[in-house]
Tab-separated table of C-alpha atoms and ligand atoms in Angstrom:
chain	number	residue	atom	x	y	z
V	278	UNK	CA	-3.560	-51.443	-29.319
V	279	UNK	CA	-1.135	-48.906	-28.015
V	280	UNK	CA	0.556	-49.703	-24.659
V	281	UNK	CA	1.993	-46.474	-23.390
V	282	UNK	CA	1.888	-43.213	-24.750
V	283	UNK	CA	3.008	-39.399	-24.574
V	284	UNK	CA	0.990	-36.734	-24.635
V	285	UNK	CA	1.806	-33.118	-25.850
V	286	UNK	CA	-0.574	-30.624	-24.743
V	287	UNK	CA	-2.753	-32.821	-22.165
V	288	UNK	CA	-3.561	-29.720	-20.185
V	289	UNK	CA	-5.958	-28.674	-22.857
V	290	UNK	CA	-9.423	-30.250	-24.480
V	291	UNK	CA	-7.632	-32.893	-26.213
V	292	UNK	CA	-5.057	-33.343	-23.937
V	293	UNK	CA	-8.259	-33.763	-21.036
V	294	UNK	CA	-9.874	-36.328	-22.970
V	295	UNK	CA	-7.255	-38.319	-24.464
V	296	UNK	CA	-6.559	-38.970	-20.451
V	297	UNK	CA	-10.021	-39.768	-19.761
V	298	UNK	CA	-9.600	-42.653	-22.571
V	299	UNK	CA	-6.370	-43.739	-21.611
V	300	UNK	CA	-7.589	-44.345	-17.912
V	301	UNK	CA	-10.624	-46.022	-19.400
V	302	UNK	CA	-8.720	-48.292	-21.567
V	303	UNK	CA	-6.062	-48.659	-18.676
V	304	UNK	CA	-3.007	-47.700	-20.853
V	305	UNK	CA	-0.005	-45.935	-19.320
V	306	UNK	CA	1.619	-42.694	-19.797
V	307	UNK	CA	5.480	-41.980	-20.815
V	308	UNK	CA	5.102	-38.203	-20.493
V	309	UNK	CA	2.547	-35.074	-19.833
V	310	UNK	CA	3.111	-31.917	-21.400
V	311	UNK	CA	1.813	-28.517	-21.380
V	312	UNK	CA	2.625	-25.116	-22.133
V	313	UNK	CA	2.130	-22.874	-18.577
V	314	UNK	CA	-0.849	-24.939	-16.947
V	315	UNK	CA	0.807	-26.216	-14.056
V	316	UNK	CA	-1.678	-26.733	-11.477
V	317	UNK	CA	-3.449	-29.029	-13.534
V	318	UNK	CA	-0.407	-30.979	-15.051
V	319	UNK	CA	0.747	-31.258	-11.149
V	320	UNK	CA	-2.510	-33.114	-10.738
V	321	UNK	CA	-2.833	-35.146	-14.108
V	322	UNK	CA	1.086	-36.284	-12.950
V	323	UNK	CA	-0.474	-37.525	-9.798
V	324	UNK	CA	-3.195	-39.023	-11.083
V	325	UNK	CA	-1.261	-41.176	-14.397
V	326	UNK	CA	2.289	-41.071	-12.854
V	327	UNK	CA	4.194	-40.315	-15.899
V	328	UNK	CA	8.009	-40.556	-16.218
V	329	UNK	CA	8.625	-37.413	-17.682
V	330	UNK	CA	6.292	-33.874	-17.005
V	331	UNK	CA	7.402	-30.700	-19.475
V	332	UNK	CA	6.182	-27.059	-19.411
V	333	UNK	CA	7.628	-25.388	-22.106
V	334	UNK	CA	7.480	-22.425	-19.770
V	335	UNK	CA	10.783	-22.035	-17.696
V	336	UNK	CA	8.939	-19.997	-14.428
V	337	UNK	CA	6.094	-22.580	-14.114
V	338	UNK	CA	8.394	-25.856	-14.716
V	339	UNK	CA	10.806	-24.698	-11.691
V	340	UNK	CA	7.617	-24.295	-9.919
V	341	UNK	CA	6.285	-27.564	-10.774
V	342	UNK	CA	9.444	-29.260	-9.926
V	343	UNK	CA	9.156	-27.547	-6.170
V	344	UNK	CA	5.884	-29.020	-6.175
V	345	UNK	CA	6.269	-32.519	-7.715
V	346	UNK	CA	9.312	-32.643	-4.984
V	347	UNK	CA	7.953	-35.892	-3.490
V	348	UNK	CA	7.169	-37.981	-6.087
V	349	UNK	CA	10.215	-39.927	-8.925
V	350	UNK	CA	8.523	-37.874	-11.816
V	351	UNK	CA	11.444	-35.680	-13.530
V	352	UNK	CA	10.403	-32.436	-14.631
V	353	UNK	CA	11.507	-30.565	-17.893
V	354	UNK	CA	11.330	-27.254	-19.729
V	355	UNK	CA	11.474	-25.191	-22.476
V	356	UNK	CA	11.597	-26.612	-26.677
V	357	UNK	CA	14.170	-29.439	-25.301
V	358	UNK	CA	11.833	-30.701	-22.686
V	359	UNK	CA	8.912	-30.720	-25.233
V	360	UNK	CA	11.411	-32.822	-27.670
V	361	UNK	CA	12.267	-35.231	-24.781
V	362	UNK	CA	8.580	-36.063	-23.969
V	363	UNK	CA	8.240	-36.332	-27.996
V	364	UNK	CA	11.076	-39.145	-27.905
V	365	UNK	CA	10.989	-41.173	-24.910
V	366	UNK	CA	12.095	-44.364	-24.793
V	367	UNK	CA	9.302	-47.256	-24.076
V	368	UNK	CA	6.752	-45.247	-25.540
V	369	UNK	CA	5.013	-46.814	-28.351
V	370	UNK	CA	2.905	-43.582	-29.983
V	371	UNK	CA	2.514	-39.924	-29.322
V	372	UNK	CA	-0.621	-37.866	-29.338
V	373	UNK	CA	-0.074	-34.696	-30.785
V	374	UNK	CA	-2.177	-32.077	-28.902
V	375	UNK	CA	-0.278	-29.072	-28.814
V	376	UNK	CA	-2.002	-26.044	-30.282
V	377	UNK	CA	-0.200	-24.490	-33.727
V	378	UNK	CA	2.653	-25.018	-35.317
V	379	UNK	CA	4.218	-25.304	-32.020
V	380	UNK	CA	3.445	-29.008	-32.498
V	381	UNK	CA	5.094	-29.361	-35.702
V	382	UNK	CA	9.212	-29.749	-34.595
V	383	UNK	CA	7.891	-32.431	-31.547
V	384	UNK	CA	6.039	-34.409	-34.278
V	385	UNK	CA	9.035	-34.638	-36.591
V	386	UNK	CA	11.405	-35.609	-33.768
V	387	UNK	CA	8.609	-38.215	-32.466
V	388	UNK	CA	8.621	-39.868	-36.009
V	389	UNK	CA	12.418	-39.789	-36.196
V	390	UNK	CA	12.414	-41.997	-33.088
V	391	UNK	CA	10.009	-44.238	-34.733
V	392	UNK	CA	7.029	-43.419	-32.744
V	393	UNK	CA	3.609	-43.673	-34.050
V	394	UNK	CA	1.661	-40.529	-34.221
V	395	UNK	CA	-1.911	-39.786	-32.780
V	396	UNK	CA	-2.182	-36.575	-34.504
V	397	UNK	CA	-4.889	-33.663	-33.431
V	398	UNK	CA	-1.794	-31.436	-34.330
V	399	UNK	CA	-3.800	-30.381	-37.813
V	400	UNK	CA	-1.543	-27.080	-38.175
V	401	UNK	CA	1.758	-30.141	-38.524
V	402	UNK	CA	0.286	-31.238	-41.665
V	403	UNK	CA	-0.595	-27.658	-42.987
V	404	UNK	CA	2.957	-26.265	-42.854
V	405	UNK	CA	4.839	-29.563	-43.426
V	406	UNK	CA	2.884	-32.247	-45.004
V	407	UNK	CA	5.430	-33.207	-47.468
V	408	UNK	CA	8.031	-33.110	-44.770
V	409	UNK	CA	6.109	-35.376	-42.424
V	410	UNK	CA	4.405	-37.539	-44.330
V	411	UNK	CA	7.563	-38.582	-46.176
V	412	UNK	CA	9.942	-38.781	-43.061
V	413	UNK	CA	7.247	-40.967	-41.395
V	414	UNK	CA	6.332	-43.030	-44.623
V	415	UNK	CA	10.809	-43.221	-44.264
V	416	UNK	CA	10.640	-44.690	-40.281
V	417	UNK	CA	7.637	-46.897	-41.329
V	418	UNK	CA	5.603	-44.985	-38.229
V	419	UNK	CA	1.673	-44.400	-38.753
V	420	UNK	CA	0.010	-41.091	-38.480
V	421	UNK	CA	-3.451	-41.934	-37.021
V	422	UNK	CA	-5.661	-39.109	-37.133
V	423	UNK	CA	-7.926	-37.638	-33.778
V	424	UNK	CA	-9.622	-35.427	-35.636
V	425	UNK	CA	-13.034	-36.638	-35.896
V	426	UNK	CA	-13.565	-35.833	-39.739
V	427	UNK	CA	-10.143	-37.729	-40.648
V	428	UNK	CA	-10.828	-40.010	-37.892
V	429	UNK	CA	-14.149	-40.996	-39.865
V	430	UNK	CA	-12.435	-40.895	-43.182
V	431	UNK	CA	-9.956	-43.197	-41.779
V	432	UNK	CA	-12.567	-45.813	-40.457
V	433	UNK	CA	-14.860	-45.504	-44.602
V	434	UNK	CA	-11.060	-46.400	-46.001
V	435	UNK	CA	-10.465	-49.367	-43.284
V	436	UNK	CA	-7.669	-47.747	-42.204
V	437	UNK	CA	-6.458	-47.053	-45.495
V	438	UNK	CA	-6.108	-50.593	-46.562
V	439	UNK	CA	-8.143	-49.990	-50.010
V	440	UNK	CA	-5.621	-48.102	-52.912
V	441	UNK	CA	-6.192	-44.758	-53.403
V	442	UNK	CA	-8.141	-44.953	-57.006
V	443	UNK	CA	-11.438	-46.418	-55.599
V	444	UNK	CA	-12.104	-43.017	-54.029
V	445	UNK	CA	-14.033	-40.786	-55.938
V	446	UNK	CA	-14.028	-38.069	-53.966
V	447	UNK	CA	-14.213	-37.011	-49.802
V	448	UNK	CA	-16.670	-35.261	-48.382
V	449	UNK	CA	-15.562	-33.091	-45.645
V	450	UNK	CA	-18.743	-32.282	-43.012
V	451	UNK	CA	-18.269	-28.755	-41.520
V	452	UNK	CA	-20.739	-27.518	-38.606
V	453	UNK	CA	-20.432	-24.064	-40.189
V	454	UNK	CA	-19.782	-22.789	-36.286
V	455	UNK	CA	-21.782	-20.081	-34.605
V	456	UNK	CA	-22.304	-17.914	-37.435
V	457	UNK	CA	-23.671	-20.130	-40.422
V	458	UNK	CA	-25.966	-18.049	-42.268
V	459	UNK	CA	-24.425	-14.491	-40.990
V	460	UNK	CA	-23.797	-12.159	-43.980
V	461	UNK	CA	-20.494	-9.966	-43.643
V	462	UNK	CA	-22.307	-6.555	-42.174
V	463	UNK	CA	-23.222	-8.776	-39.353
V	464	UNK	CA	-20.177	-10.717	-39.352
V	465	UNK	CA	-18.234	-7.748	-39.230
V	466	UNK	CA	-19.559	-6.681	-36.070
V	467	UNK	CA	-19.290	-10.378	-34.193
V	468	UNK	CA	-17.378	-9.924	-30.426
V	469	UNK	CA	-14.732	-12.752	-29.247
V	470	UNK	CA	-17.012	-14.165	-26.653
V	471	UNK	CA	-19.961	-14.787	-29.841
V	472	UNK	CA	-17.270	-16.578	-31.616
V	473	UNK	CA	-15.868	-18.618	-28.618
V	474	UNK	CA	-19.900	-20.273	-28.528
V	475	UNK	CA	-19.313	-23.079	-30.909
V	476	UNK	CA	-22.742	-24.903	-31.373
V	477	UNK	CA	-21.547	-28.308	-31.067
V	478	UNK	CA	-17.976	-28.948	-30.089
V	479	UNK	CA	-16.230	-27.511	-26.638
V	480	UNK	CA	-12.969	-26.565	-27.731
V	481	UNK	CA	-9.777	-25.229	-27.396
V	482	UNK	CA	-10.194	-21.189	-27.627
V	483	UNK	CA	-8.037	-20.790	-31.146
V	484	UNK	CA	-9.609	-24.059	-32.880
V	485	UNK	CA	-12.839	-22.526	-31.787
V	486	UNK	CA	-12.570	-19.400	-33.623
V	487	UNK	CA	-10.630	-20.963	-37.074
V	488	UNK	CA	-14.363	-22.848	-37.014
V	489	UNK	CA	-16.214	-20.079	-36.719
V	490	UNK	CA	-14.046	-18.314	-39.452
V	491	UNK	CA	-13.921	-21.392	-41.647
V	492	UNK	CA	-10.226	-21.509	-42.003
V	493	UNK	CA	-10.526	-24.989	-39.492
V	494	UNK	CA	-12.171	-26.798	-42.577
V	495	UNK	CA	-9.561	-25.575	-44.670
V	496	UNK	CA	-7.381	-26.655	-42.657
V	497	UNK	CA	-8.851	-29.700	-42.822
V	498	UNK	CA	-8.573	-29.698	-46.762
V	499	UNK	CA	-5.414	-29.795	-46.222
V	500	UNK	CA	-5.226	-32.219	-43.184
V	501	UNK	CA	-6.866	-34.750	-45.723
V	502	UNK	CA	-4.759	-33.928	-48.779
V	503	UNK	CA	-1.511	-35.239	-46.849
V	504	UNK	CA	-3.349	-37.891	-44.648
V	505	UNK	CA	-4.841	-39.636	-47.844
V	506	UNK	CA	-2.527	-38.994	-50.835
V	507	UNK	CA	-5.284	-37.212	-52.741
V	508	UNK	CA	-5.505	-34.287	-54.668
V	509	UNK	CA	-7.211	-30.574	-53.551
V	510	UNK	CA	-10.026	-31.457	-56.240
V	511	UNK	CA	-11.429	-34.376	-54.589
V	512	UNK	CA	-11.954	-33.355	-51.528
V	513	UNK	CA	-15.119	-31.035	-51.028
V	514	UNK	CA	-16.737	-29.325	-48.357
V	515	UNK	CA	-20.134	-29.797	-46.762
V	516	UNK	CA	-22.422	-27.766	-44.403
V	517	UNK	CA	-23.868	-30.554	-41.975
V	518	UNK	CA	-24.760	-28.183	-38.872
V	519	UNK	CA	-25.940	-31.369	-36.566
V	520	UNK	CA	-21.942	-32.514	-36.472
V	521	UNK	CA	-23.718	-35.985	-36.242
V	522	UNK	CA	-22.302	-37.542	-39.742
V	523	UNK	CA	-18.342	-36.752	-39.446
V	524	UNK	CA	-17.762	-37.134	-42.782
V	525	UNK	CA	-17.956	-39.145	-45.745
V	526	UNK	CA	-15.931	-40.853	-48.638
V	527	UNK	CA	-17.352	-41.680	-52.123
V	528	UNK	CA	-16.098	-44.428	-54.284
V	529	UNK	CA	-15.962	-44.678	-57.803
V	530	UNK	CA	-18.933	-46.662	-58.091
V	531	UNK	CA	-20.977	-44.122	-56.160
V	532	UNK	CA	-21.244	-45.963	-53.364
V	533	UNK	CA	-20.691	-43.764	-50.063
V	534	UNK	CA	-19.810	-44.865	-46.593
V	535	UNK	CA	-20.119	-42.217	-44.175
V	536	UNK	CA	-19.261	-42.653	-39.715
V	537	UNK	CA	-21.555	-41.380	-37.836
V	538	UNK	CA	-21.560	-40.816	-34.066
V	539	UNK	CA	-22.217	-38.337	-30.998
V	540	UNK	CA	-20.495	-35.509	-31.242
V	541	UNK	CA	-17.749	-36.603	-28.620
V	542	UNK	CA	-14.001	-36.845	-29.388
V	543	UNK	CA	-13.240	-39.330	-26.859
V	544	UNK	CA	-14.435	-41.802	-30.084
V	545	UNK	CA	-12.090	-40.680	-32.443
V	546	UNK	CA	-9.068	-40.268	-29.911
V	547	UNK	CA	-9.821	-44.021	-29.203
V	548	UNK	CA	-9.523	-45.159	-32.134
V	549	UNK	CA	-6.496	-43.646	-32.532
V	550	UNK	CA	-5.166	-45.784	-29.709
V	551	UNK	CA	-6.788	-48.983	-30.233
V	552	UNK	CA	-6.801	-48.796	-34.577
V	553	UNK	CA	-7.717	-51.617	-35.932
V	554	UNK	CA	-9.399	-52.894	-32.321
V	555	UNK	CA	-12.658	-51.728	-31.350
V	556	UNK	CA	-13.054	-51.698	-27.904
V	557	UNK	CA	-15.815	-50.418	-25.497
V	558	UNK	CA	-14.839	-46.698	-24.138
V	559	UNK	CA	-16.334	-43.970	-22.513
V	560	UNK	CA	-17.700	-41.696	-25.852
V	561	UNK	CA	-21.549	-40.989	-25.643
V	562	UNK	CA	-23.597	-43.427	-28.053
V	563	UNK	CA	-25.485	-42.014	-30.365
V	564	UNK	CA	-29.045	-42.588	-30.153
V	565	UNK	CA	-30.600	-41.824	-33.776
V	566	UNK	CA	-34.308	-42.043	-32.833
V	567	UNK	CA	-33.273	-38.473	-30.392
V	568	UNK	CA	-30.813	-37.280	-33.083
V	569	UNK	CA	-32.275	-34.300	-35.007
V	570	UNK	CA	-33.088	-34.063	-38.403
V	571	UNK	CA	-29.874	-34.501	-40.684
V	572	UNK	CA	-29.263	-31.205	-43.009
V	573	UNK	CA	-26.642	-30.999	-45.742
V	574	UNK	CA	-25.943	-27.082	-47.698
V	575	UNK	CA	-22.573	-25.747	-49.640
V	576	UNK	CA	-20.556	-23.502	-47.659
V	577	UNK	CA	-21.046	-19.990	-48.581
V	578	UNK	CA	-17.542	-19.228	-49.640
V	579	UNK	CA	-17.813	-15.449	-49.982
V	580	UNK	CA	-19.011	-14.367	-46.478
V	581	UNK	CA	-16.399	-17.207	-44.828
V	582	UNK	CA	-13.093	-16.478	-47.699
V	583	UNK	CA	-10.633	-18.148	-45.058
V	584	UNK	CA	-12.223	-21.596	-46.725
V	585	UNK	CA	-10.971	-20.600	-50.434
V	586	UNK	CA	-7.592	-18.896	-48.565
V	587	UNK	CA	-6.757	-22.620	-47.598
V	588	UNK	CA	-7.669	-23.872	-50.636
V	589	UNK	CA	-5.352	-21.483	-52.620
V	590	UNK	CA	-2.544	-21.972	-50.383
V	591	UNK	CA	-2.842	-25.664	-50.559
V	592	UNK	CA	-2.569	-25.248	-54.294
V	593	UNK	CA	0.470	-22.436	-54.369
V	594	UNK	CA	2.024	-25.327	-52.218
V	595	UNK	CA	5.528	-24.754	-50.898
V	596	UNK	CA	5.658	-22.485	-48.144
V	597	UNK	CA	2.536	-20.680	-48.887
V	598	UNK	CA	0.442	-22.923	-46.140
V	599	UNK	CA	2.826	-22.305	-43.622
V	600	UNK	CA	2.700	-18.504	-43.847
V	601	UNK	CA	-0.756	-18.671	-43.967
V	602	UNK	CA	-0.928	-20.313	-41.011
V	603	UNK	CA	1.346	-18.502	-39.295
V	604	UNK	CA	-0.636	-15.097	-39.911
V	605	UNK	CA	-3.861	-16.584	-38.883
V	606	UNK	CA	-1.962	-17.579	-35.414
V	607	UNK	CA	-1.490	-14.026	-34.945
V	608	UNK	CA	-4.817	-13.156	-36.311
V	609	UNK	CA	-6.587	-15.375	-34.177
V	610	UNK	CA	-4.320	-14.268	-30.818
V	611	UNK	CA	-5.055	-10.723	-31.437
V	612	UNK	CA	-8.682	-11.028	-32.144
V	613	UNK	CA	-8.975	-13.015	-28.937
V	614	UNK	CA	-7.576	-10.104	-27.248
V	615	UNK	CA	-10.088	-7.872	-28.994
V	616	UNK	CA	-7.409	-5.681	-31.185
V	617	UNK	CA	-8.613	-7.067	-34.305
V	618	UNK	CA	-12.163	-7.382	-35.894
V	619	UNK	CA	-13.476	-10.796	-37.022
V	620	UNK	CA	-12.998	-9.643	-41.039
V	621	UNK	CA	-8.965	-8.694	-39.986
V	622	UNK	CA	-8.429	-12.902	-39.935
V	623	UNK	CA	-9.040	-13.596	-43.541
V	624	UNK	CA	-7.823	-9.574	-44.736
V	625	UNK	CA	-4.133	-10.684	-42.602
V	626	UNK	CA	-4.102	-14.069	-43.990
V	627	UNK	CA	-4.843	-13.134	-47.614
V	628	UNK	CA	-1.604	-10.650	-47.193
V	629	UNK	CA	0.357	-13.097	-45.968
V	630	UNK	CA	-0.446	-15.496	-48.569
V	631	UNK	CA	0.369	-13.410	-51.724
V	632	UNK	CA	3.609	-12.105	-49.496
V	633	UNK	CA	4.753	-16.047	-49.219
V	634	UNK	CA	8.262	-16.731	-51.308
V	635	UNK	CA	7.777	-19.174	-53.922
V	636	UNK	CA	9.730	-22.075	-52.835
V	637	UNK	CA	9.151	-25.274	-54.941
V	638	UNK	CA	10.237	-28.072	-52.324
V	639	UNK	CA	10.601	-26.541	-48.908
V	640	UNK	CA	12.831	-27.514	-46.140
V	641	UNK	CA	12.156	-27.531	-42.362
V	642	UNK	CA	14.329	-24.102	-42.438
V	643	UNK	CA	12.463	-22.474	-45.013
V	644	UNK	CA	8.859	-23.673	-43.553
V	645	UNK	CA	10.315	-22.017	-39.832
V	646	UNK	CA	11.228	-19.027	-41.884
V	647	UNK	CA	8.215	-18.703	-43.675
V	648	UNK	CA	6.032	-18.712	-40.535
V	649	UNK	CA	8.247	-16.347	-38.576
V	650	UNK	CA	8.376	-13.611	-41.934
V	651	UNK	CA	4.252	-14.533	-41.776
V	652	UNK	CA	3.903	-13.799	-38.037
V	653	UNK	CA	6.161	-10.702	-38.089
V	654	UNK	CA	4.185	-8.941	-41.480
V	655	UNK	CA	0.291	-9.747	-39.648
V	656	UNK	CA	2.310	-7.586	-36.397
V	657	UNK	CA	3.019	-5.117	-38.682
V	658	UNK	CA	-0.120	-4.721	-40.777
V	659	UNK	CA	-1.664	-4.510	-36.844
D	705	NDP	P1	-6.098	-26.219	-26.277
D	705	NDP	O1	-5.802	-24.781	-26.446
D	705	NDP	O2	-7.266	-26.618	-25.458
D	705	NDP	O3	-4.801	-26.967	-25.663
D	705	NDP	C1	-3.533	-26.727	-26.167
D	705	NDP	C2	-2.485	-27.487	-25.387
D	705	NDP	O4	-1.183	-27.152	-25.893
D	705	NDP	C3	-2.435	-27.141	-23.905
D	705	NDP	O5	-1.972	-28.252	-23.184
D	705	NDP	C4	-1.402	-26.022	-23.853
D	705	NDP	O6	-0.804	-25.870	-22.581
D	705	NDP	C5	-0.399	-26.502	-24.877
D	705	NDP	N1	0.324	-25.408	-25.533
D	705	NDP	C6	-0.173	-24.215	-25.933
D	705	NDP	N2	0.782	-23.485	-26.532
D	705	NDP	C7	1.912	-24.220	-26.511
D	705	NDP	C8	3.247	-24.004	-26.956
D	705	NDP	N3	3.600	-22.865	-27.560
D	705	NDP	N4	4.159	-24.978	-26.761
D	705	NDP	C9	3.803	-26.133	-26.167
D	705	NDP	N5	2.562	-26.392	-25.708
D	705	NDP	C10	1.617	-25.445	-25.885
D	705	NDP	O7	-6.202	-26.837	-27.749
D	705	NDP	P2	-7.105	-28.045	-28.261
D	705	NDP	O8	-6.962	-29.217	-27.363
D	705	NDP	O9	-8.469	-27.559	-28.592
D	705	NDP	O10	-6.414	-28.369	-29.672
D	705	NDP	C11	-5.150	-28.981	-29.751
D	705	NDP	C12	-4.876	-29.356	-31.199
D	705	NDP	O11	-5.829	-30.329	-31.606
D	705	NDP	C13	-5.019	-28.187	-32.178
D	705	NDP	O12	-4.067	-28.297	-33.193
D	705	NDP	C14	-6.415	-28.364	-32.749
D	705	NDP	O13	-6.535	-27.854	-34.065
D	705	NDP	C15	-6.529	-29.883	-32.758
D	705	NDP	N6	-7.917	-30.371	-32.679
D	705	NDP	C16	-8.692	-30.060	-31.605
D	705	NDP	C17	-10.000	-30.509	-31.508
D	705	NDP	C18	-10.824	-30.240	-30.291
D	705	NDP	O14	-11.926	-30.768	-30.192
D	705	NDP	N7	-10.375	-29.447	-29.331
D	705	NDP	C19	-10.600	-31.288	-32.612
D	705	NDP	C20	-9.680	-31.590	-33.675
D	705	NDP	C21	-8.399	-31.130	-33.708
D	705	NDP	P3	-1.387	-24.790	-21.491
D	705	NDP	O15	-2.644	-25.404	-20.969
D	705	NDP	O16	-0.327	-24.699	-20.468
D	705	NDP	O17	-1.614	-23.526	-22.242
D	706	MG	MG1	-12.249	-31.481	-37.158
């Protein structure tokens, strides 16, 4: 089991529950980061004492330091402070909790100092999956997935300790999000605050809407692709609106295991943390008897496109994820700010995506460059 940890982003739903398991497992804390939240960082520093506290922001980390005044905690700033926190020393793993591919230069500096990775940081392994999953594969570090479909992957391949040919396929469980069944006249007409009402998960405001577009689980493809060494064709999608099985692997004798638990992910953050323990924690039990009725469908791929948009970046490869990302971060932003229609998220990303440079095996430089020439294009087309 972990020891002491980092966590990057623990001002925001990830960040809140990972420190509701590490008080409940009574682990420490290296360092707290967050992005402008300083109140609540002030009193999660109280609370778990941490060595180092960043905000990324310069204004609210002089702030915080004014505030922290009478306590040893040293406070940081800006992309330095956020690589500190990522490379303490004494810290055995970091939880990647950042939103976007904000998270993706802390991650790589994390696994160059050899610490193991709690990764929630999906949009890491979308633009740099080769990068990352080689350099930590290089340091011998893990990445240990928190999010709750690799999470359940993760726990049907014991941790990965069976070899990658015994798996048939993966089955990836999608809720479908708040608009499951919508054609796209309705869909085109869907508000922010409609989108923000995800029926099972509370969540972080831009993870909420790439579920209610879709692009989340194709994210996800792609999450899985890098995570398990397996190719874009065995690894499906299914509609399982109860977000009670969280997913399921299928070996080549047919036999499939599936997890299944409460939709809470204080369970898969723990086992993160405590892989290959099993300890007792504070995620809600599930209680099948209550449970409803467990449904299964095929995503409808032409209302939601931002699902097939993944799945054709993931298999242009190169830099083509990360531009694609990077345009749906803009998308996203701007649609939470009510500029943009719902239907502008998948019409920006498809531009983006046939506008990505070919690049066969992409450094860190040309991934940074891709999602900047991404981000500035979606402005543009705006
Ligand atoms: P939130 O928006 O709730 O939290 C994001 C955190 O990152 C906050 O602490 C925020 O600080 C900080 N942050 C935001 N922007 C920056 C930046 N530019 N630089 C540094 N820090 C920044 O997100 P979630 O917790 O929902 O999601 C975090 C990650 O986990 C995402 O990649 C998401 O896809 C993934 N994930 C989330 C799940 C969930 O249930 N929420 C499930 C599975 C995966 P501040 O508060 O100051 O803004
Ligand atoms: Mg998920």
């Amino acid at each position: 089991m972990k020891q002491r940890l980092s966590i990057l982003g623990s001002t925001g739903s990830i960040g809140r529950q990972s420190l509701e398991v590490i008080a409940a497992l009574g682990l420490s804390v290296g360092a707290l980061t967050a992005h402008r939240s300083g109140a609540l960082l002030e009193e999660q520093a109280r609370a778990f004492r941490p060595e180092l506290v960043v905000l990324t922001d310069e204004h609210a980390a002089r702030d915080l330091a004014v505030r922290l005044g009478d306590t040893p905690i040293r406070v940081a700033s800006g992309r330095e402070g956020l690589l500190e926190a990522a490379t303490l020393e004494g810290v055995d793993a970091v939880l990647t909790a950042v939103v976007g591919a904000a998270g993706l230069e802390p991650t790589l500096a994390a696994i160059a100092a050899g610490k193991d990775i709690a990764l929630a940081n999906k949009e890491t392994l979308v633009c740099a999956g080769a990068l990352v999953t080689a350099a930590a594969r290089e340091k011998g570090v893990r990445l240990l997935p928190v999010d709750s479909e690799h999470s359940a992957i993760f726990q049907c391949l014991q941790g990965c300790a069976r070899p990658r040919e015994e798996v048939r396929r993966i089955l990836l469980t999608a809720s479908g999000g708040p608009f499951y069944g919508m054609d796209r006249s309705a869909l085109e007409r869907v508000t922010p605050q409609e989108a923000l009402r995800h029926p099972n998960w509370s969540m972080g405001a831009k993870i909420t809407i790439d579920s209610a577009t879709m692009m989340n689980k194709g994210f996800e493809v792609m999450e899985a692709m890098w995570l398990y060494d397996l190719p874009l064709e065995k690894i499906e999608v299914v509609i399982h609106r109860e977000s009670v099985v969280h997913s399921l692997v299928e070996f080549q004798d047919g036999a499939v295991l599936a997890q299944l638990g409460a939709p809470d992910m204080r369970l898969p953050i723990q086992y993160a943390l405590t892989w290959p323990e099993r300890v007792p924690g504070p995620a809600a039990t599930l209680d099948l008897l209550s449970c409803p009725k467990l449904t299964f469908s095929p995503p409808d791929r032409e209302n939601f496109p931002c699902l097939e948009l993944a799945r054709e970046a993931a298999r242009q490869g190169g830099v083509a994820p990360a531009a694609l990302n990077g345009a749906n971060e803009v998308a996203v932003a701007l649609f939470l700010e009510g500029r943009l229609g719902f239907y502008d998220i998948p019409r920006l990303c498809a531009a983006a995506l046939a506008a990505a440079p070919k690049v066969a095996e992409p450094t860190l430089e040309d991934i940074l460059a891709a999602d900047a020439g991404a981000r500035a294009r979606a402005l543009e087309m705006v």
